Amino acid sequence: MGISRSCRKLAARWARRAALCGATIAPAQAQFWQCVPYARMISGIEIYGNALTWWAQAEGRYERGREPVPGSVMSFAPTQRMRLGHVAMVSKVLSEREVLLTHANWSRRGGVEKDVIAIDVSEAGDWSRVKVWFASNNGLGTSTYPVNGFIYADGAPEAEDRKSTRLNSSHVVSAYAVFCLQKKISINM
């Protein structure tokens, strides 16, 4: 009896994340990070190319949706000032309209920011437009950004998890991998 494709994918994802825990990684301040490789590394979502392509590339490969869950990637649509879009991993859901993001190359070129707040400011409350914490303001930025939605690394959230901030078992693996990375990487804000 063969191992199912989803079991092989889960095993490969676990192995990759476990390997990251033992890796020796240069401190964040010595590394220049772009948002895409950093989001790919911490989320396990294997999409390549500019951030503006992630939403379309995820179709048929990953579940996508409008609700944030820990470990999902928020896909920002391009704007005139942010022509290549942006991607950021949701590290925690605080409320129906507030999340914490971990991402790179936002406030400071090449810098990593961990657990910064993003707020849904869309009129419909559907996460189609957000404000994000910006270091030089020491608070929410003055701009709002269009969001395509969320890309789920391990499938769409279960109905009971959609309004919950608890981690399900698949996110515990992600959280543990991020915990291990934090022990290896000094992340300064």
PDB file of N, CA and C in Angstrom, residues 40-92:
ATOM      1  N   ARG A  40       8.385  32.418   2.249  1.00  0.00           N
ATOM      2  CA  ARG A  40       8.461  31.015   1.825  1.00  0.00           C
ATOM      3  C   ARG A  40       9.144  30.177   2.910  1.00  0.00           C
ATOM      4  N   MET A  41      10.241  30.690   3.475  1.00  0.00           N
ATOM      5  CA  MET A  41      10.989  29.954   4.483  1.00  0.00           C
ATOM      6  C   MET A  41      10.175  29.719   5.754  1.00  0.00           C
ATOM      7  N   ILE A  42       9.493  30.753   6.251  1.00  0.00           N
ATOM      8  CA  ILE A  42       8.806  30.592   7.536  1.00  0.00           C
ATOM      9  C   ILE A  42       7.425  29.972   7.405  1.00  0.00           C
ATOM     10  N   SER A  43       6.807  30.035   6.214  1.00  0.00           N
ATOM     11  CA  SER A  43       5.453  29.490   6.053  1.00  0.00           C
ATOM     12  C   SER A  43       5.435  28.100   5.455  1.00  0.00           C
ATOM     13  N   GLY A  44       6.488  27.736   4.712  1.00  0.00           N
ATOM     14  CA  GLY A  44       6.496  26.448   4.022  1.00  0.00           C
ATOM     15  C   GLY A  44       5.721  26.456   2.720  1.00  0.00           C
ATOM     16  N   ILE A  45       5.214  27.613   2.308  1.00  0.00           N
ATOM     17  CA  ILE A  45       4.491  27.704   1.036  1.00  0.00           C
ATOM     18  C   ILE A  45       5.528  27.830  -0.072  1.00  0.00           C
ATOM     19  N   GLU A  46       5.556  26.846  -0.944  1.00  0.00           N
ATOM     20  CA  GLU A  46       6.581  26.750  -1.993  1.00  0.00           C
ATOM     21  C   GLU A  46       6.118  27.444  -3.272  1.00  0.00           C
ATOM     22  N   ILE A  47       6.107  28.760  -3.235  1.00  0.00           N
ATOM     23  CA  ILE A  47       5.789  29.570  -4.412  1.00  0.00           C
ATOM     24  C   ILE A  47       6.993  30.466  -4.659  1.00  0.00           C
ATOM     25  N   TYR A  48       7.343  30.627  -5.933  1.00  0.00           N
ATOM     26  CA  TYR A  48       8.492  31.422  -6.323  1.00  0.00           C
ATOM     27  C   TYR A  48       8.023  32.559  -7.220  1.00  0.00           C
ATOM     28  N   GLY A  49       8.864  33.571  -7.378  1.00  0.00           N
ATOM     29  CA  GLY A  49       8.504  34.718  -8.198  1.00  0.00           C
ATOM     30  C   GLY A  49       8.118  35.890  -7.319  1.00  0.00           C
ATOM     31  N   ASN A  50       7.879  37.027  -7.932  1.00  0.00           N
ATOM     32  CA  ASN A  50       7.516  38.232  -7.194  1.00  0.00           C
ATOM     33  C   ASN A  50       6.238  38.030  -6.390  1.00  0.00           C
ATOM     34  N   ALA A  51       6.121  38.790  -5.313  1.00  0.00           N
ATOM     35  CA  ALA A  51       4.959  38.678  -4.433  1.00  0.00           C
ATOM     36  C   ALA A  51       3.649  38.897  -5.196  1.00  0.00           C
ATOM     37  N   LEU A  52       3.659  39.768  -6.200  1.00  0.00           N
ATOM     38  CA  LEU A  52       2.412  40.041  -6.928  1.00  0.00           C
ATOM     39  C   LEU A  52       1.883  38.800  -7.658  1.00  0.00           C
ATOM     40  N   THR A  53       2.711  37.774  -7.847  1.00  0.00           N
ATOM     41  CA  THR A  53       2.279  36.554  -8.544  1.00  0.00           C
ATOM     42  C   THR A  53       1.783  35.459  -7.608  1.00  0.00           C
ATOM     43  N   TRP A  54       2.004  35.615  -6.306  1.00  0.00           N
ATOM     44  CA  TRP A  54       1.689  34.532  -5.374  1.00  0.00           C
ATOM     45  C   TRP A  54       0.212  34.159  -5.372  1.00  0.00           C
ATOM     46  N   TRP A  55      -0.659  35.120  -5.390  1.00  0.00           N
ATOM     47  CA  TRP A  55      -2.097  34.834  -5.301  1.00  0.00           C
ATOM     48  C   TRP A  55      -2.532  33.953  -6.474  1.00  0.00           C
ATOM     49  N   ALA A  56      -2.154  34.322  -7.672  1.00  0.00           N
ATOM     50  CA  ALA A  56      -2.521  33.539  -8.853  1.00  0.00           C
ATOM     51  C   ALA A  56      -1.826  32.179  -8.847  1.00  0.00           C
ATOM     52  N   GLN A  57      -0.557  32.143  -8.464  1.00  0.00           N
ATOM     53  CA  GLN A  57       0.159  30.865  -8.431  1.00  0.00           C
ATOM     54  C   GLN A  57      -0.412  29.897  -7.405  1.00  0.00           C
ATOM     55  N   ALA A  58      -0.990  30.420  -6.337  1.00  0.00           N
ATOM     56  CA  ALA A  58      -1.536  29.551  -5.294  1.00  0.00           C
ATOM     57  C   ALA A  58      -2.804  28.825  -5.755  1.00  0.00           C
ATOM     58  N   GLU A  59      -3.499  29.401  -6.723  1.00  0.00           N
ATOM     59  CA  GLU A  59      -4.744  28.794  -7.193  1.00  0.00           C
ATOM     60  C   GLU A  59      -4.493  27.368  -7.679  1.00  0.00           C
ATOM     61  N   GLY A  60      -5.239  26.422  -7.116  1.00  0.00           N
ATOM     62  CA  GLY A  60      -5.112  25.021  -7.482  1.00  0.00           C
ATOM     63  C   GLY A  60      -3.996  24.287  -6.764  1.00  0.00           C
ATOM     64  N   ARG A  61      -3.083  25.020  -6.124  1.00  0.00           N
ATOM     65  CA  ARG A  61      -1.979  24.395  -5.382  1.00  0.00           C
ATOM     66  C   ARG A  61      -2.185  24.485  -3.880  1.00  0.00           C
ATOM     67  N   TYR A  62      -2.741  25.594  -3.437  1.00  0.00           N
ATOM     68  CA  TYR A  62      -2.992  25.834  -2.016  1.00  0.00           C
ATOM     69  C   TYR A  62      -4.393  26.379  -1.875  1.00  0.00           C
ATOM     70  N   GLU A  63      -4.996  26.126  -0.725  1.00  0.00           N
ATOM     71  CA  GLU A  63      -6.284  26.742  -0.433  1.00  0.00           C
ATOM     72  C   GLU A  63      -6.043  28.238  -0.242  1.00  0.00           C
ATOM     73  N   ARG A  64      -7.021  29.033  -0.662  1.00  0.00           N
ATOM     74  CA  ARG A  64      -6.963  30.488  -0.493  1.00  0.00           C
ATOM     75  C   ARG A  64      -8.274  30.934   0.134  1.00  0.00           C
ATOM     76  N   GLY A  65      -8.232  32.051   0.827  1.00  0.00           N
ATOM     77  CA  GLY A  65      -9.462  32.535   1.436  1.00  0.00           C
ATOM     78  C   GLY A  65      -9.326  33.948   1.962  1.00  0.00           C
ATOM     79  N   ARG A  66     -10.367  34.397   2.666  1.00  0.00           N
ATOM     80  CA  ARG A  66     -10.451  35.769   3.162  1.00  0.00           C
ATOM     81  C   ARG A  66     -10.238  35.865   4.666  1.00  0.00           C
ATOM     82  N   GLU A  67      -9.992  34.733   5.338  1.00  0.00           N
ATOM     83  CA  GLU A  67      -9.863  34.755   6.795  1.00  0.00           C
ATOM     84  C   GLU A  67      -8.442  34.412   7.217  1.00  0.00           C
ATOM     85  N   PRO A  68      -7.854  35.233   8.086  1.00  0.00           N
ATOM     86  CA  PRO A  68      -6.491  34.953   8.537  1.00  0.00           C
ATOM     87  C   PRO A  68      -6.452  33.790   9.526  1.00  0.00           C
ATOM     88  N   VAL A  69      -5.433  32.963   9.414  1.00  0.00           N
ATOM     89  CA  VAL A  69      -5.141  31.932  10.411  1.00  0.00           C
ATOM     90  C   VAL A  69      -3.627  31.926  10.615  1.00  0.00           C
ATOM     91  N   PRO A  70      -3.171  31.578  11.802  1.00  0.00           N
ATOM     92  CA  PRO A  70      -1.724  31.512  12.018  1.00  0.00           C
ATOM     93  C   PRO A  70      -1.059  30.588  10.999  1.00  0.00           C
ATOM     94  N   GLY A  71       0.040  31.061  10.438  1.00  0.00           N
ATOM     95  CA  GLY A  71       0.773  30.289   9.441  1.00  0.00           C
ATOM     96  C   GLY A  71       0.366  30.583   8.010  1.00  0.00           C
ATOM     97  N   SER A  72      -0.764  31.254   7.822  1.00  0.00           N
ATOM     98  CA  SER A  72      -1.176  31.606   6.459  1.00  0.00           C
ATOM     99  C   SER A  72      -0.368  32.815   5.989  1.00  0.00           C
ATOM    100  N   VAL A  73      -0.342  33.010   4.693  1.00  0.00           N
ATOM    101  CA  VAL A  73       0.387  34.145   4.127  1.00  0.00           C
ATOM    102  C   VAL A  73      -0.612  35.160   3.588  1.00  0.00           C
ATOM    103  N   MET A  74      -0.490  36.397   4.060  1.00  0.00           N
ATOM    104  CA  MET A  74      -1.299  37.498   3.552  1.00  0.00           C
ATOM    105  C   MET A  74      -0.663  37.966   2.251  1.00  0.00           C
ATOM    106  N   SER A  75      -1.443  37.964   1.179  1.00  0.00           N
ATOM    107  CA  SER A  75      -0.962  38.373  -0.135  1.00  0.00           C
ATOM    108  C   SER A  75      -1.449  39.793  -0.421  1.00  0.00           C
ATOM    109  N   PHE A  76      -0.509  40.729  -0.482  1.00  0.00           N
ATOM    110  CA  PHE A  76      -0.836  42.127  -0.772  1.00  0.00           C
ATOM    111  C   PHE A  76      -0.856  42.327  -2.282  1.00  0.00           C
ATOM    112  N   ALA A  77      -1.858  43.006  -2.768  1.00  0.00           N
ATOM    113  CA  ALA A  77      -1.931  43.348  -4.190  1.00  0.00           C
ATOM    114  C   ALA A  77      -0.949  44.486  -4.473  1.00  0.00           C
ATOM    115  N   PRO A  78      -0.456  44.577  -5.692  1.00  0.00           N
ATOM    116  CA  PRO A  78       0.464  45.675  -6.014  1.00  0.00           C
ATOM    117  C   PRO A  78      -0.258  47.025  -5.994  1.00  0.00           C
ATOM    118  N   THR A  79       0.510  48.060  -5.729  1.00  0.00           N
ATOM    119  CA  THR A  79       0.011  49.437  -5.782  1.00  0.00           C
ATOM    120  C   THR A  79       1.033  50.250  -6.577  1.00  0.00           C
ATOM    121  N   GLN A  80       0.736  51.518  -6.776  1.00  0.00           N
ATOM    122  CA  GLN A  80       1.670  52.379  -7.509  1.00  0.00           C
ATOM    123  C   GLN A  80       3.016  52.463  -6.796  1.00  0.00           C
ATOM    124  N   ARG A  81       3.001  52.537  -5.450  1.00  0.00           N
ATOM    125  CA  ARG A  81       4.247  52.637  -4.686  1.00  0.00           C
ATOM    126  C   ARG A  81       4.839  51.273  -4.327  1.00  0.00           C
ATOM    127  N   MET A  82       4.042  50.213  -4.426  1.00  0.00           N
ATOM    128  CA  MET A  82       4.485  48.860  -4.080  1.00  0.00           C
ATOM    129  C   MET A  82       4.184  47.965  -5.289  1.00  0.00           C
ATOM    130  N   ARG A  83       4.916  48.196  -6.357  1.00  0.00           N
ATOM    131  CA  ARG A  83       4.598  47.588  -7.655  1.00  0.00           C
ATOM    132  C   ARG A  83       4.729  46.071  -7.694  1.00  0.00           C
ATOM    133  N   LEU A  84       5.537  45.489  -6.819  1.00  0.00           N
ATOM    134  CA  LEU A  84       5.730  44.038  -6.831  1.00  0.00           C
ATOM    135  C   LEU A  84       4.882  43.316  -5.791  1.00  0.00           C
ATOM    136  N   GLY A  85       3.979  44.057  -5.125  1.00  0.00           N
ATOM    137  CA  GLY A  85       3.161  43.448  -4.091  1.00  0.00           C
ATOM    138  C   GLY A  85       3.995  43.157  -2.849  1.00  0.00           C
ATOM    139  N   HIS A  86       3.444  42.353  -1.959  1.00  0.00           N
ATOM    140  CA  HIS A  86       4.132  41.993  -0.711  1.00  0.00           C
ATOM    141  C   HIS A  86       3.474  40.739  -0.173  1.00  0.00           C
ATOM    142  N   VAL A  87       4.238  39.929   0.559  1.00  0.00           N
ATOM    143  CA  VAL A  87       3.692  38.772   1.264  1.00  0.00           C
ATOM    144  C   VAL A  87       4.210  38.788   2.693  1.00  0.00           C
ATOM    145  N   ALA A  88       3.355  38.372   3.631  1.00  0.00           N
ATOM    146  CA  ALA A  88       3.701  38.352   5.050  1.00  0.00           C
ATOM    147  C   ALA A  88       2.975  37.184   5.704  1.00  0.00           C
ATOM    148  N   MET A  89       3.629  36.516   6.642  1.00  0.00           N
ATOM    149  CA  MET A  89       2.986  35.405   7.335  1.00  0.00           C
ATOM    150  C   MET A  89       2.224  35.901   8.556  1.00  0.00           C
ATOM    151  N   VAL A  90       1.022  35.377   8.740  1.00  0.00           N
ATOM    152  CA  VAL A  90       0.226  35.679   9.927  1.00  0.00           C
ATOM    153  C   VAL A  90       0.809  34.869  11.080  1.00  0.00           C
ATOM    154  N   SER A  91       1.332  35.554  12.102  1.00  0.00           N
ATOM    155  CA  SER A  91       1.887  34.835  13.239  1.00  0.00           C
ATOM    156  C   SER A  91       0.850  34.620  14.339  1.00  0.00           C
ATOM    157  N   LYS A  92      -0.155  35.483  14.407  1.00  0.00           N
ATOM    158  CA  LYS A  92      -1.205  35.313  15.417  1.00  0.00           C
ATOM    159  C   LYS A  92      -2.427  36.130  15.015  1.00  0.00           C
TER     160      LYS A  92
END
